[in-house]
Coordinates of C-alpha atoms in Angstrom, one line a residue:
M1 CA 115.1 117.8 113.0
A2 CA 116.1 115.4 115.7
S3 CA 118.9 113.0 114.9
S4 CA 117.8 109.4 114.1
K5 CA 121.1 108.1 115.4
K6 CA 120.6 105.8 118.3
P7 CA 122.4 106.7 121.5
Y8 CA 125.3 104.6 122.7
L9 CA 124.2 102.3 125.4
G10 CA 126.2 100.7 128.2
I11 CA 125.5 97.3 129.8
R12 CA 123.3 98.9 132.5
E13 CA 121.0 100.5 129.8
I14 CA 120.8 97.2 127.9
A15 CA 119.8 95.4 131.2
R16 CA 117.1 98.0 131.9
L17 CA 115.6 97.8 128.5
A18 CA 115.6 94.0 128.6
G19 CA 114.2 93.9 132.1
V20 CA 117.1 91.7 133.4
S21 CA 120.1 92.1 135.6
T22 CA 123.5 93.4 134.4
A23 CA 124.9 89.9 135.3
T24 CA 122.5 88.3 132.9
V25 CA 123.5 90.7 130.1
S26 CA 127.1 89.8 130.8
R27 CA 126.4 86.1 130.6
V28 CA 124.6 86.6 127.3
I29 CA 127.6 88.4 125.9
N30 CA 130.3 86.1 127.3
T31 CA 128.7 82.7 127.9
P32 CA 125.4 82.7 125.9
E33 CA 125.1 78.9 126.3
A34 CA 124.5 79.5 130.1
T35 CA 121.4 81.6 129.6
A36 CA 117.8 80.6 128.7
P37 CA 116.9 80.9 125.0
A38 CA 114.1 83.4 125.6
T39 CA 116.2 85.7 127.7
R40 CA 119.2 85.4 125.3
E41 CA 117.0 86.3 122.3
K42 CA 115.5 89.3 124.2
V43 CA 118.9 90.7 125.2
L44 CA 120.5 90.1 121.8
K45 CA 117.7 91.9 120.0
I46 CA 118.3 95.0 122.0
I47 CA 122.1 94.7 121.5
E48 CA 121.6 94.5 117.8
E49 CA 119.1 97.3 117.7
Y50 CA 121.4 99.7 119.5
N51 CA 124.7 98.4 118.0
Y52 CA 126.1 97.8 121.5
V53 CA 129.9 97.4 121.6
P54 CA 131.3 95.8 124.7
N55 CA 133.7 97.8 126.8
Q56 CA 136.9 96.0 125.9
A57 CA 139.0 97.8 128.5
A58 CA 136.6 96.7 131.2
K59 CA 136.7 93.1 130.0
N60 CA 140.5 93.2 129.9
L61 CA 140.6 94.5 133.4
F62 CA 138.3 91.8 134.7
A63 CA 140.2 89.0 132.8
G64 CA 143.7 90.3 133.6
T65 CA 144.7 90.1 130.0
S66 CA 143.5 90.9 126.4
N67 CA 143.8 89.7 122.9
A68 CA 146.1 92.6 122.0
I69 CA 149.8 92.3 121.3
A70 CA 152.0 95.3 120.8
I71 CA 155.0 95.7 118.6
F72 CA 157.5 98.6 119.4
V73 CA 159.3 99.8 116.2
Q74 CA 162.1 102.3 116.5
D75 CA 162.2 103.2 112.7
M76 CA 159.1 102.8 110.6
R77 CA 161.1 103.9 107.5
N78 CA 163.2 100.7 107.6
P79 CA 161.7 98.2 105.1
Y80 CA 162.7 95.3 107.3
Y81 CA 160.5 96.6 110.1
V82 CA 157.7 97.2 107.7
A83 CA 157.9 93.6 106.6
L84 CA 158.1 92.4 110.2
V85 CA 155.0 94.4 111.2
S86 CA 153.2 93.0 108.2
E87 CA 154.1 89.4 109.2
M88 CA 153.2 89.9 112.8
N89 CA 149.9 91.4 111.9
R90 CA 149.1 88.5 109.7
I91 CA 149.9 86.0 112.4
C92 CA 147.9 87.9 115.0
L93 CA 144.8 88.2 112.9
A94 CA 144.9 84.5 112.0
N95 CA 145.0 83.6 115.6
G96 CA 142.3 85.9 117.0
Y97 CA 144.7 88.7 118.2
M98 CA 144.9 92.3 117.4
L99 CA 148.3 94.0 116.8
I100 CA 149.0 97.4 118.2
I101 CA 151.8 99.2 116.3
C102 CA 153.8 101.6 118.4
D103 CA 156.2 103.9 116.5
T104 CA 158.7 104.8 119.2
G105 CA 161.2 106.8 117.1
D106 CA 163.9 105.2 119.3
D107 CA 162.9 107.6 122.1
L108 CA 162.9 106.4 125.7
E109 CA 160.1 108.6 126.9
T110 CA 157.9 107.4 124.0
E111 CA 158.7 103.8 124.8
K112 CA 157.7 104.4 128.5
K113 CA 154.4 105.9 127.5
Y114 CA 153.5 103.1 125.1
H115 CA 154.6 100.5 127.8
E116 CA 152.3 102.1 130.4
Y117 CA 149.4 102.1 127.9
C118 CA 150.0 98.4 127.1
Q119 CA 149.9 97.7 130.8
S120 CA 146.7 99.6 131.2
I121 CA 144.9 97.6 128.6
R122 CA 146.4 94.3 129.8
C123 CA 148.3 93.5 126.6
S124 CA 149.0 89.8 126.1
G125 CA 152.6 90.7 125.3
I126 CA 155.0 93.3 123.9
F127 CA 157.4 92.7 121.1
Y128 CA 160.3 95.2 121.3
T129 CA 162.3 95.4 118.1
S130 CA 165.9 96.6 117.9
G131 CA 166.7 99.6 120.0
T132 CA 169.2 101.1 122.5
I133 CA 170.3 99.3 125.6
R134 CA 167.9 100.6 128.2
E135 CA 164.9 99.5 130.2
P136 CA 161.7 101.6 130.6
S137 CA 161.3 102.3 134.3
N138 CA 158.6 101.0 136.5
I139 CA 158.1 97.7 134.7
P140 CA 156.7 95.3 137.3
S141 CA 158.6 92.0 137.2
N142 CA 156.9 89.6 134.7
S143 CA 153.8 91.8 134.5
I144 CA 153.6 91.4 130.7
P145 CA 155.6 88.9 128.5
L146 CA 158.3 90.8 126.7
V147 CA 160.0 89.6 123.6
L148 CA 163.2 91.5 122.7
F149 CA 164.5 91.4 119.1
D150 CA 168.2 92.2 118.8
R151 CA 168.3 94.0 122.1
E152 CA 170.1 93.0 125.3
P153 CA 167.8 91.7 128.1
F154 CA 166.2 94.2 130.3
P155 CA 167.8 94.1 133.8
E156 CA 165.7 92.4 136.5
H157 CA 163.1 91.2 134.0
D158 CA 162.8 87.8 132.6
C159 CA 162.5 88.3 128.8
Y160 CA 162.3 86.2 125.7
C161 CA 165.2 87.2 123.3
L162 CA 165.3 86.7 119.6
L163 CA 168.7 87.4 118.1
N164 CA 169.8 87.4 114.4
N165 CA 173.1 85.6 113.9
H166 CA 175.1 88.7 113.0
E167 CA 178.4 86.9 113.3
E168 CA 177.3 84.4 110.7
A169 CA 175.7 87.0 108.5
I170 CA 178.9 89.0 108.2
R171 CA 181.0 85.9 107.8
I172 CA 178.9 84.9 104.8
L173 CA 179.3 88.3 103.2
V174 CA 183.1 88.6 103.7
D175 CA 183.5 85.0 102.5
H176 CA 181.5 85.8 99.4
L177 CA 183.6 88.8 98.5
Y178 CA 186.8 87.0 99.3
K179 CA 185.9 84.2 96.9
L180 CA 185.3 86.8 94.2
G181 CA 188.9 87.9 94.7
H182 CA 188.3 91.1 96.7
R183 CA 191.1 91.9 99.2
K184 CA 190.4 95.6 99.8
I185 CA 187.1 95.6 101.6
G186 CA 185.4 98.6 103.3
F187 CA 182.6 98.7 105.8
I188 CA 179.7 101.0 106.3
G189 CA 178.4 100.7 109.9
G190 CA 175.3 101.8 111.7
P191 CA 174.8 103.6 115.0
E192 CA 176.9 102.2 117.9
R193 CA 173.9 102.4 120.2
L194 CA 172.3 99.5 118.5
L195 CA 173.3 95.9 119.4
S196 CA 172.9 94.7 115.8
S197 CA 175.2 97.5 114.5
R198 CA 178.0 96.8 117.1
E199 CA 177.9 93.0 116.4
R200 CA 178.0 93.4 112.6
H201 CA 181.0 95.7 113.0
A202 CA 182.8 93.4 115.3
G203 CA 182.0 90.4 113.1
F204 CA 183.5 92.2 110.1
R205 CA 186.8 92.9 111.9
R206 CA 187.0 89.3 113.1
R207 CA 186.4 87.8 109.6
M208 CA 188.9 90.2 108.0
Q209 CA 191.5 89.1 110.6
H210 CA 190.7 85.5 109.8
Y211 CA 191.8 86.1 106.2
G212 CA 194.8 88.2 107.3
L213 CA 193.4 91.2 105.3
E214 CA 194.4 94.8 106.1
M215 CA 191.8 97.0 107.7
P216 CA 193.0 100.6 107.3
E217 CA 190.8 102.9 109.4
E218 CA 189.9 104.9 106.3
Y219 CA 188.0 101.8 105.1
F220 CA 185.5 102.3 107.9
T221 CA 182.6 104.8 108.0
A222 CA 179.3 104.8 109.9
G223 CA 176.1 106.7 110.6
E224 CA 172.4 106.0 111.0
F225 CA 170.8 103.0 109.4
D226 CA 169.4 105.1 106.5
E227 CA 170.0 105.8 102.8
Q228 CA 171.6 109.2 103.4
T229 CA 174.4 107.5 105.3
G230 CA 174.9 105.2 102.3
V231 CA 175.1 108.3 100.0
D232 CA 177.6 110.0 102.2
A233 CA 179.6 106.7 102.4
F234 CA 179.8 106.5 98.6
D235 CA 181.1 110.1 98.4
Y236 CA 183.7 109.3 101.0
F237 CA 185.0 106.1 99.6
Y238 CA 185.0 107.4 96.0
S239 CA 187.2 110.3 97.2
L240 CA 189.9 108.0 98.5
A241 CA 193.1 107.7 96.4
D242 CA 193.2 104.0 97.2
A243 CA 189.6 103.0 97.5
P244 CA 188.3 99.6 98.4
T245 CA 187.0 97.4 95.6
A246 CA 184.1 96.0 97.7
I247 CA 182.0 97.3 100.5
V248 CA 180.0 95.5 103.3
A249 CA 177.1 97.6 104.4
A250 CA 175.6 96.8 107.8
N251 CA 172.1 97.0 106.3
D252 CA 170.3 97.3 103.0
Q253 CA 169.3 100.9 103.4
L254 CA 173.0 101.8 103.6
A255 CA 173.7 99.7 100.5
R256 CA 170.7 101.2 98.7
G257 CA 171.9 104.8 99.3
F258 CA 175.5 103.8 98.2
V259 CA 174.2 102.3 94.9
G260 CA 171.8 105.1 94.2
R261 CA 174.5 107.7 94.6
A262 CA 176.9 105.7 92.4
L263 CA 174.5 105.3 89.6
S264 CA 173.5 108.9 89.7
I265 CA 177.0 110.0 88.7
G266 CA 177.7 107.2 86.3
V267 CA 179.8 104.9 88.5
R268 CA 179.1 101.3 87.5
I269 CA 177.9 98.9 90.1
P270 CA 179.4 96.2 90.6
E271 CA 182.2 96.8 88.0
E272 CA 183.7 99.7 90.0
F273 CA 182.4 98.8 93.5
S274 CA 180.9 95.6 94.6
I275 CA 178.6 96.1 97.6
C276 CA 176.4 93.9 99.7
G277 CA 174.1 94.4 102.7
V278 CA 172.0 92.8 105.4
D279 CA 168.2 92.3 105.4
A280 CA 167.2 91.1 101.9
V281 CA 163.7 92.6 101.9
D282 CA 161.8 93.8 98.8
I283 CA 164.4 92.1 96.7
I284 CA 161.9 91.3 93.9
H285 CA 160.9 94.9 93.2
A286 CA 164.1 96.7 94.1
Y287 CA 166.6 97.6 91.3
P288 CA 169.3 96.6 91.2
P289 CA 168.8 93.7 93.6
I290 CA 171.3 94.0 96.4
T291 CA 173.5 91.0 97.3
S292 CA 172.3 90.6 100.9
I293 CA 171.7 88.4 103.9
R294 CA 168.2 87.1 104.3
Q295 CA 166.8 87.6 107.9
D296 CA 163.3 86.0 107.5
P297 CA 160.8 88.4 109.0
R298 CA 158.1 85.7 109.0
A299 CA 160.3 83.4 111.1
V300 CA 161.0 86.2 113.5
A301 CA 157.3 87.1 113.9
E302 CA 156.3 83.5 114.3
A303 CA 158.9 83.0 117.1
A304 CA 157.8 86.2 118.9
F305 CA 154.2 85.2 118.7
H306 CA 154.9 81.7 119.9
F307 CA 156.8 83.0 123.0
I308 CA 154.0 85.4 123.9
T309 CA 151.2 82.9 123.6
H310 CA 153.1 80.0 125.3
T311 CA 154.3 81.5 128.5
D312 CA 152.7 78.7 130.5
T313 CA 154.8 76.0 128.8
I314 CA 157.9 78.1 127.8
P315 CA 158.7 80.2 130.8
A316 CA 161.1 83.2 130.4
P317 CA 164.0 83.8 130.1
Q318 CA 164.5 82.1 126.8
E319 CA 166.8 82.9 123.8
K320 CA 166.5 81.9 120.2
I321 CA 169.1 82.5 117.5
M322 CA 167.5 83.1 114.1
D323 CA 168.9 81.6 110.9
V324 CA 170.4 83.7 108.1
S325 CA 171.2 82.9 104.4
L326 CA 172.8 84.6 101.4
F327 CA 170.8 86.1 98.5
I328 CA 173.1 86.9 95.6
G329 CA 171.9 89.9 93.6
T330 CA 173.6 91.9 90.9
T331 CA 175.7 94.3 93.0
T332 CA 178.7 92.0 93.5
C333 CA 181.1 90.6 90.9
R334 CA 184.7 89.2 90.6
C335 CA 187.4 91.8 91.5
R336 CA 189.0 93.3 88.4
D337 CA 192.1 94.7 90.1

């Protein structure tokens, strides 16, 4: 039995069936008000009958841009990036844009391939989230608006830069612990290749120096921004003869791993260790709620979208520092030493 499914038709076939030129079909699709009602009705009837879908790539090539915005994410396991993608998608859809989510895995070659694809479809902009200090090769100058979040600017390319205030974030956390009477404070860092990790580490050392607190090297450990690193950090600090009474973790995944490991062996949080982190996402559903720094993903997404869609009035390079604030959960308490 022959299939009843109608064949896919291109603009030339639509024009032939309607008995008009391809230019007329194009006008009906793109500027229907510029065509005669009878002609418009005839063409639209065939388009509806055959479920014609315009070739978006061809339209983008002709227009020099598209309604697509790409977001490059280096770690889709990180709840903060999940929240950021969700907010960016919401904003794009509300404004007639489509979001392309590119999971780069923090791999340079993957970033290059995604970037080339975004160029080929004439993306309206690319939003690079945190990653290593590097620039994908062969980026034509100012070819696509680039917004970099917690990354240093790409050389020889005018970028929009969004930066979380890491110095202020760590200052708030150390101040919070200091006011609770903690003087022996440890630090769990992330990978040195990430700008956010380096700045949080440096900010911690500066704030500890501000209070004249000792910083023995055994009070520092680091790894990836993941829960396993937090688990390993707990095992390490718990093994110390003179362990810190409080810990600053460079993100919430580290803090979550630390807390989970502690609770699994009966160590009380915060009575035996106070711990705090950075990100403050999923604080309503997570247990126990981590004392953490809020870095509003909605505000970051809105700022990125605004830069990408206002290049005519806000030319690159531009830089915006994002606000941070403290969320007090149940993982910190007054020092009992």
